[in-house]
CSV table of N, CA, C and O in Angstrom, one decimal:
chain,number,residue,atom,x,y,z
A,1459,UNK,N,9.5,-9.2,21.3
A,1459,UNK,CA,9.6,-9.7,19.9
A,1459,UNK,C,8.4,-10.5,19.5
A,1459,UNK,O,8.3,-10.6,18.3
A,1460,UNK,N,7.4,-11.0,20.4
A,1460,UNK,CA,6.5,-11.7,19.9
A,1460,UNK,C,5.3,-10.6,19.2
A,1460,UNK,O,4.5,-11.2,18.4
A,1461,UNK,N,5.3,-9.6,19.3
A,1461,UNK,CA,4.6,-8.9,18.4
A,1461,UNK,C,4.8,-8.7,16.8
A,1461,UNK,O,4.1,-8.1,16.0
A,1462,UNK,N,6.3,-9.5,16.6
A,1462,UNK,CA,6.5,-8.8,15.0
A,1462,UNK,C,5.6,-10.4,14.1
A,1462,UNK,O,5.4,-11.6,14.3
A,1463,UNK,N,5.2,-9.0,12.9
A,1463,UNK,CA,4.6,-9.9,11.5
A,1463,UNK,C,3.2,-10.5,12.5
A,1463,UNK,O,2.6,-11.5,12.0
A,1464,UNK,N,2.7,-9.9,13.9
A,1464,UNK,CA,1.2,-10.8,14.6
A,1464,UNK,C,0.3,-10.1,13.6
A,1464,UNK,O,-0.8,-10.7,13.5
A,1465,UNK,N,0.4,-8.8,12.9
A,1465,UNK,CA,-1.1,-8.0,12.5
A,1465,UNK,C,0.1,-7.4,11.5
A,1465,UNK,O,1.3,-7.0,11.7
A,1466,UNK,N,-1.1,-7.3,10.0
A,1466,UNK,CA,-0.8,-6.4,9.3
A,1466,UNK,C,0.9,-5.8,8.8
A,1466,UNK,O,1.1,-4.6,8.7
A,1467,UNK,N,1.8,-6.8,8.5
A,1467,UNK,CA,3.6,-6.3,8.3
A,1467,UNK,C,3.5,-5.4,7.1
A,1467,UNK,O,2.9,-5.7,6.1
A,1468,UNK,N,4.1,-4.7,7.2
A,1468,UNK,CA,4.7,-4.0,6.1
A,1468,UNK,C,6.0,-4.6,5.5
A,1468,UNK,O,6.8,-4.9,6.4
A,1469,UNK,N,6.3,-4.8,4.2
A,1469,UNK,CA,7.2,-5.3,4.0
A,1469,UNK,C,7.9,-5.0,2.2
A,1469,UNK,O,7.4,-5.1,1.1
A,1470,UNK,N,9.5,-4.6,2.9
A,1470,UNK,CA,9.4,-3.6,1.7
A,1470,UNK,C,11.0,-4.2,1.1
A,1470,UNK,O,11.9,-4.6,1.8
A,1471,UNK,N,11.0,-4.1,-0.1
A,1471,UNK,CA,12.3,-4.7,-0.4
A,1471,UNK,C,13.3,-3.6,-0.6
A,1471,UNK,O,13.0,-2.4,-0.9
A,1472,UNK,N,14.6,-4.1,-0.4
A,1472,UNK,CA,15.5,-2.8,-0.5
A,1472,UNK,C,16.4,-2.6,-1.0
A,1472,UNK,O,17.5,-2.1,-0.7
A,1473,UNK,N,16.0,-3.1,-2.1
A,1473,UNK,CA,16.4,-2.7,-3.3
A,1473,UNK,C,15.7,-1.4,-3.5
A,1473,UNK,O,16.2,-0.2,-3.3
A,1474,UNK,N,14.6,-1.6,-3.9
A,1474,UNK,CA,13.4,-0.5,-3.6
A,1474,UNK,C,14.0,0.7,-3.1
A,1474,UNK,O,14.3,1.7,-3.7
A,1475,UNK,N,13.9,0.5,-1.7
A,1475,UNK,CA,14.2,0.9,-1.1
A,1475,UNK,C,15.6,2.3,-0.7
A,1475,UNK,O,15.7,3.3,-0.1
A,1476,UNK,N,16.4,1.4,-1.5
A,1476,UNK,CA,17.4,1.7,-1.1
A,1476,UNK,C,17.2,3.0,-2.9
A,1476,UNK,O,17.5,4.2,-2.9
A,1477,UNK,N,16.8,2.5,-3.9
A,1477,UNK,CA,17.0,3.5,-5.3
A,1477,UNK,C,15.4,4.3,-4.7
A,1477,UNK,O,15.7,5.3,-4.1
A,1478,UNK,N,14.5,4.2,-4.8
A,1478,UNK,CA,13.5,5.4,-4.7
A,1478,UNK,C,13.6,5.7,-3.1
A,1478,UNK,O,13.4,6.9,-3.1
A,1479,UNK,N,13.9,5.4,-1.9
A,1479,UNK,CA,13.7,5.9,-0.8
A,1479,UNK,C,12.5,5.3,-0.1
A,1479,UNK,O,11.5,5.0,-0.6
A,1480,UNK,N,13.0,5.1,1.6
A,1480,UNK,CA,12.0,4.3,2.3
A,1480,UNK,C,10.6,4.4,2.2
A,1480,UNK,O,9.8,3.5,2.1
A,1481,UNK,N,10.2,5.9,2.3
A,1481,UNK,CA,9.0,6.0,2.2
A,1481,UNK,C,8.1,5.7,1.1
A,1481,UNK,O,6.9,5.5,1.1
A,1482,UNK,N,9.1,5.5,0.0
A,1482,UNK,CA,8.3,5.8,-1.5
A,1482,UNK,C,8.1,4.0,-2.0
A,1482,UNK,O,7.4,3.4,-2.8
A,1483,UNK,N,9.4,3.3,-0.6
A,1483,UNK,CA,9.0,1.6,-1.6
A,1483,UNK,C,7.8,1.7,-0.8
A,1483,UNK,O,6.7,1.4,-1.3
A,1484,UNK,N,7.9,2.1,0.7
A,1484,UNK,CA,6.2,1.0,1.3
A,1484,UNK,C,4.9,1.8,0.4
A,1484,UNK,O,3.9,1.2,0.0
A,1485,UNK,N,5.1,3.3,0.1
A,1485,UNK,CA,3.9,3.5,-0.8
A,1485,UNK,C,3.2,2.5,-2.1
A,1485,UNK,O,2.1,2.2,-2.4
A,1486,UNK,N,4.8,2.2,-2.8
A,1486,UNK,CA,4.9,1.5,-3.9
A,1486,UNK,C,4.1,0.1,-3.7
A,1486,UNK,O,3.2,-0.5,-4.4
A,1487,UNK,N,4.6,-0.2,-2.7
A,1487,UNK,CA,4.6,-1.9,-1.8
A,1487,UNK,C,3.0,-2.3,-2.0
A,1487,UNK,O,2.4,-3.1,-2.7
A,1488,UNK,N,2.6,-1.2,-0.5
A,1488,UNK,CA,1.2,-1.2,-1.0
A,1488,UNK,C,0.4,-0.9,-1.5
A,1488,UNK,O,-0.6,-1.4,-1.2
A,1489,UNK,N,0.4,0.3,-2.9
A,1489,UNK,CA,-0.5,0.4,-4.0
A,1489,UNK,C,-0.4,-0.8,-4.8
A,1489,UNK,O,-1.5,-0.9,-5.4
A,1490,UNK,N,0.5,-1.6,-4.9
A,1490,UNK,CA,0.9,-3.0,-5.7
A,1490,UNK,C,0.1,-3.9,-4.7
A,1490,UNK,O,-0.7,-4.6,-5.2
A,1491,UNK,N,0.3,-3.8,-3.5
A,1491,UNK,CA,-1.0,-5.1,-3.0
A,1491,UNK,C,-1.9,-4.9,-3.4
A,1491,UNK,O,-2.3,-5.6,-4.3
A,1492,UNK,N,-2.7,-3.7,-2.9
A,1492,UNK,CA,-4.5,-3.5,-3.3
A,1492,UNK,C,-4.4,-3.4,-4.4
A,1492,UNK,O,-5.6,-2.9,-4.6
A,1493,UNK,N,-3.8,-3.5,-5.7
A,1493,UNK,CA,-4.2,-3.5,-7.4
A,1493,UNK,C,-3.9,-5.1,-7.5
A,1493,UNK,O,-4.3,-5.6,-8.5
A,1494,UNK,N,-3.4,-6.0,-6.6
A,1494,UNK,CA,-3.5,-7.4,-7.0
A,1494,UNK,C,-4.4,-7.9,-6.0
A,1494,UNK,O,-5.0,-8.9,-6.3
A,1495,UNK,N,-4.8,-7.3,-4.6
A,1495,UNK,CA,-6.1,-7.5,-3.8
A,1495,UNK,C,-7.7,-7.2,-4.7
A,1495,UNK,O,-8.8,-7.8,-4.3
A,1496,UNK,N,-7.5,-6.2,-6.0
A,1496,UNK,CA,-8.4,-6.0,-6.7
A,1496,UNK,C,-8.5,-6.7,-8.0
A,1496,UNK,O,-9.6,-6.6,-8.6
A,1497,UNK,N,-7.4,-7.4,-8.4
A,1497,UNK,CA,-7.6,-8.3,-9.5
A,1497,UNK,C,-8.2,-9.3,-9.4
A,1497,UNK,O,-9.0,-9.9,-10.2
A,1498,UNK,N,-7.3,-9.8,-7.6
A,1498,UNK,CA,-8.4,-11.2,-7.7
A,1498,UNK,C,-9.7,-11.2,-7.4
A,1498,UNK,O,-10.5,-12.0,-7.9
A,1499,UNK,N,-10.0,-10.2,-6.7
A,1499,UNK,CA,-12.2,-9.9,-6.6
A,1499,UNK,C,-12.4,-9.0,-7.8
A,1499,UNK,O,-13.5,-8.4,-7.8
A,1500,UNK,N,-11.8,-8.8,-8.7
A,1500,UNK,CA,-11.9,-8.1,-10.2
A,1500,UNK,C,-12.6,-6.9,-10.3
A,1500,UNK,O,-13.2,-6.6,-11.4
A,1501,UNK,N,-12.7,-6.0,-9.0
A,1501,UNK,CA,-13.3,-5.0,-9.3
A,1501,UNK,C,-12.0,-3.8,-9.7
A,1501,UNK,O,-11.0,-4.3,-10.1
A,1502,UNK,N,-12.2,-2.5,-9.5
A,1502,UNK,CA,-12.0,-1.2,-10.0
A,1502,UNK,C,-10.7,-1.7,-10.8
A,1502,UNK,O,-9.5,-1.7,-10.5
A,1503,UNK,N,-11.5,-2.2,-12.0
A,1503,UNK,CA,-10.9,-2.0,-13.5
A,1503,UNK,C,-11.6,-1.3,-14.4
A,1503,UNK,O,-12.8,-1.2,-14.3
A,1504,UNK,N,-10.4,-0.8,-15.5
A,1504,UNK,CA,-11.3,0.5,-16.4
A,1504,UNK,C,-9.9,-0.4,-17.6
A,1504,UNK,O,-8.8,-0.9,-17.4
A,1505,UNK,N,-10.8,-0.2,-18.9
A,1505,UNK,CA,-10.1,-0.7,-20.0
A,1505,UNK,C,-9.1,-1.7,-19.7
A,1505,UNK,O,-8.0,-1.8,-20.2
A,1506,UNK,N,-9.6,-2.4,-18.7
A,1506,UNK,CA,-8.2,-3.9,-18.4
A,1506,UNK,C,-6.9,-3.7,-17.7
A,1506,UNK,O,-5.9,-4.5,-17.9
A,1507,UNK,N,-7.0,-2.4,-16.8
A,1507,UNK,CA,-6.3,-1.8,-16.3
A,1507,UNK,C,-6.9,-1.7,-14.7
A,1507,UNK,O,-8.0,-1.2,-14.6
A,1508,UNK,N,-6.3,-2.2,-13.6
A,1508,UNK,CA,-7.2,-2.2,-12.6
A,1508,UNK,C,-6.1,-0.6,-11.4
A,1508,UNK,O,-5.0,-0.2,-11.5
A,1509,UNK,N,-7.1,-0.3,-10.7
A,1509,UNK,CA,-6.7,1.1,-10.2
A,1509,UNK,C,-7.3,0.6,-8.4
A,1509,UNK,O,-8.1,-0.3,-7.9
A,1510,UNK,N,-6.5,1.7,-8.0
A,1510,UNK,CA,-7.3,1.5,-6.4
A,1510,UNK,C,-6.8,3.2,-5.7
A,1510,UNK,O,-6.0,3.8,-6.4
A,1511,UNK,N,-7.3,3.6,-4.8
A,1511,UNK,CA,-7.7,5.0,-4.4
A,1511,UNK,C,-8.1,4.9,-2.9
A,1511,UNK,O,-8.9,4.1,-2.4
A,1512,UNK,N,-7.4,6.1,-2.2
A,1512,UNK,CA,-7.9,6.3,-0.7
A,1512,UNK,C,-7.9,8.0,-0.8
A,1512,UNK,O,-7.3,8.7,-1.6
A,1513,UNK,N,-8.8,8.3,0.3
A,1513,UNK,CA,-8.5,9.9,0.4
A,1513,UNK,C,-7.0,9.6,1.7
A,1513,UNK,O,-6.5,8.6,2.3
A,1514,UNK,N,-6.7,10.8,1.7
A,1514,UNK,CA,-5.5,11.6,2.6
A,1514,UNK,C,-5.7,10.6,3.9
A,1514,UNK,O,-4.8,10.0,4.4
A,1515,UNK,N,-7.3,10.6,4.4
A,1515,UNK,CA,-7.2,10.3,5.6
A,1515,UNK,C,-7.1,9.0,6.0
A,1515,UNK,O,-6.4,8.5,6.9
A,1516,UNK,N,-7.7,8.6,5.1
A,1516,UNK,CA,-7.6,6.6,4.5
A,1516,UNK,C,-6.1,6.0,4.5
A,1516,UNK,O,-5.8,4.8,4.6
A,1517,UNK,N,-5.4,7.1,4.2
A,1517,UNK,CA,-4.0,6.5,4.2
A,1517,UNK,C,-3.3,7.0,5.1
A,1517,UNK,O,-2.1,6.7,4.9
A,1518,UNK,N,-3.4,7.7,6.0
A,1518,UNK,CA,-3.5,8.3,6.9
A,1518,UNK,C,-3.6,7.0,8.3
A,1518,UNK,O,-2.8,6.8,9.2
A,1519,UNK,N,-4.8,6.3,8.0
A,1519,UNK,CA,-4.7,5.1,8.8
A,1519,UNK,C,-4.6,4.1,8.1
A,1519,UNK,O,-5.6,3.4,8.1
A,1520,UNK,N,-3.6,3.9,7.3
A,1520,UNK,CA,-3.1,2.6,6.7
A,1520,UNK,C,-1.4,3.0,7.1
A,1520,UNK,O,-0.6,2.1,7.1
A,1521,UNK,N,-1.0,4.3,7.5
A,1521,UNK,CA,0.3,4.3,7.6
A,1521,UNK,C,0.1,5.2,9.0
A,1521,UNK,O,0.4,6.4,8.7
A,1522,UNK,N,-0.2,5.2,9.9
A,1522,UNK,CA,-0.7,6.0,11.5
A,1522,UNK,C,1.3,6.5,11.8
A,1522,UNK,O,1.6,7.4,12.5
A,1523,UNK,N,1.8,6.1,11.6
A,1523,UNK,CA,3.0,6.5,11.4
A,1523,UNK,C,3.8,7.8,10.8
A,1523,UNK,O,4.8,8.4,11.0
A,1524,UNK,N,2.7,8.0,9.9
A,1524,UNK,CA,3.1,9.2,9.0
A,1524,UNK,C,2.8,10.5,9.4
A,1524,UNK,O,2.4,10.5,10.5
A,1525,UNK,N,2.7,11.2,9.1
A,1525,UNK,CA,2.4,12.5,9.2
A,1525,UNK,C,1.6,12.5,7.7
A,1525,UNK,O,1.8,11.7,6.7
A,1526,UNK,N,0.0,14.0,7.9
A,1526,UNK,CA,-0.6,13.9,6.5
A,1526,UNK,C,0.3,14.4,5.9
A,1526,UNK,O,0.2,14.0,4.7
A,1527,UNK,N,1.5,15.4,6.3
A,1527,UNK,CA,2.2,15.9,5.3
A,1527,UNK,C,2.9,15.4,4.4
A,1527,UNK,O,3.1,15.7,3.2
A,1528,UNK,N,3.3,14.0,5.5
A,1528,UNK,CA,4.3,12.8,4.7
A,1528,UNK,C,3.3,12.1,3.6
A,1528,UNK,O,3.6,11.9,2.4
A,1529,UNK,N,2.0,11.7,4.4
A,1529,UNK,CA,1.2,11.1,3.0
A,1529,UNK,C,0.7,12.0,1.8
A,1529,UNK,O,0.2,11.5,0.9
């Protein structure tokens, strides 16, 4: 047990969870971190709208869990 929440938690509410499906809140979870990871260093905004972007493989190891099919 001393491993949980030491690196990196995922953490997903389930509510969420429970109306779109497991996999779709942690996608949700963390495209909502990295667009507020990017608001506060204020980069990749376009018309006051901030965005963030990985290829397949990038998220791929952000979720090593998944399959690319699943990402």
């Amino acid at each position: 047990m001393s491993k949980l929440f030491d690196n990196h938690p995922l953490v997903v509410d389930k509510e969420i969870a429970t109306t779109l499906g497991l996999n779709e809140a942690i996608i949700l979870q963390q495209v909502h971190y990295w667009l507020e990871i990017n608001k506060k260093h204020k980069r990749n905004c376009h018309k006051g709208r901030y965005w963030t972007y990985n290829t397949i493989e990038e998220w791929r190891e952000e979720f090593p869990f998944w399959s690319t099919s699943t990402v």
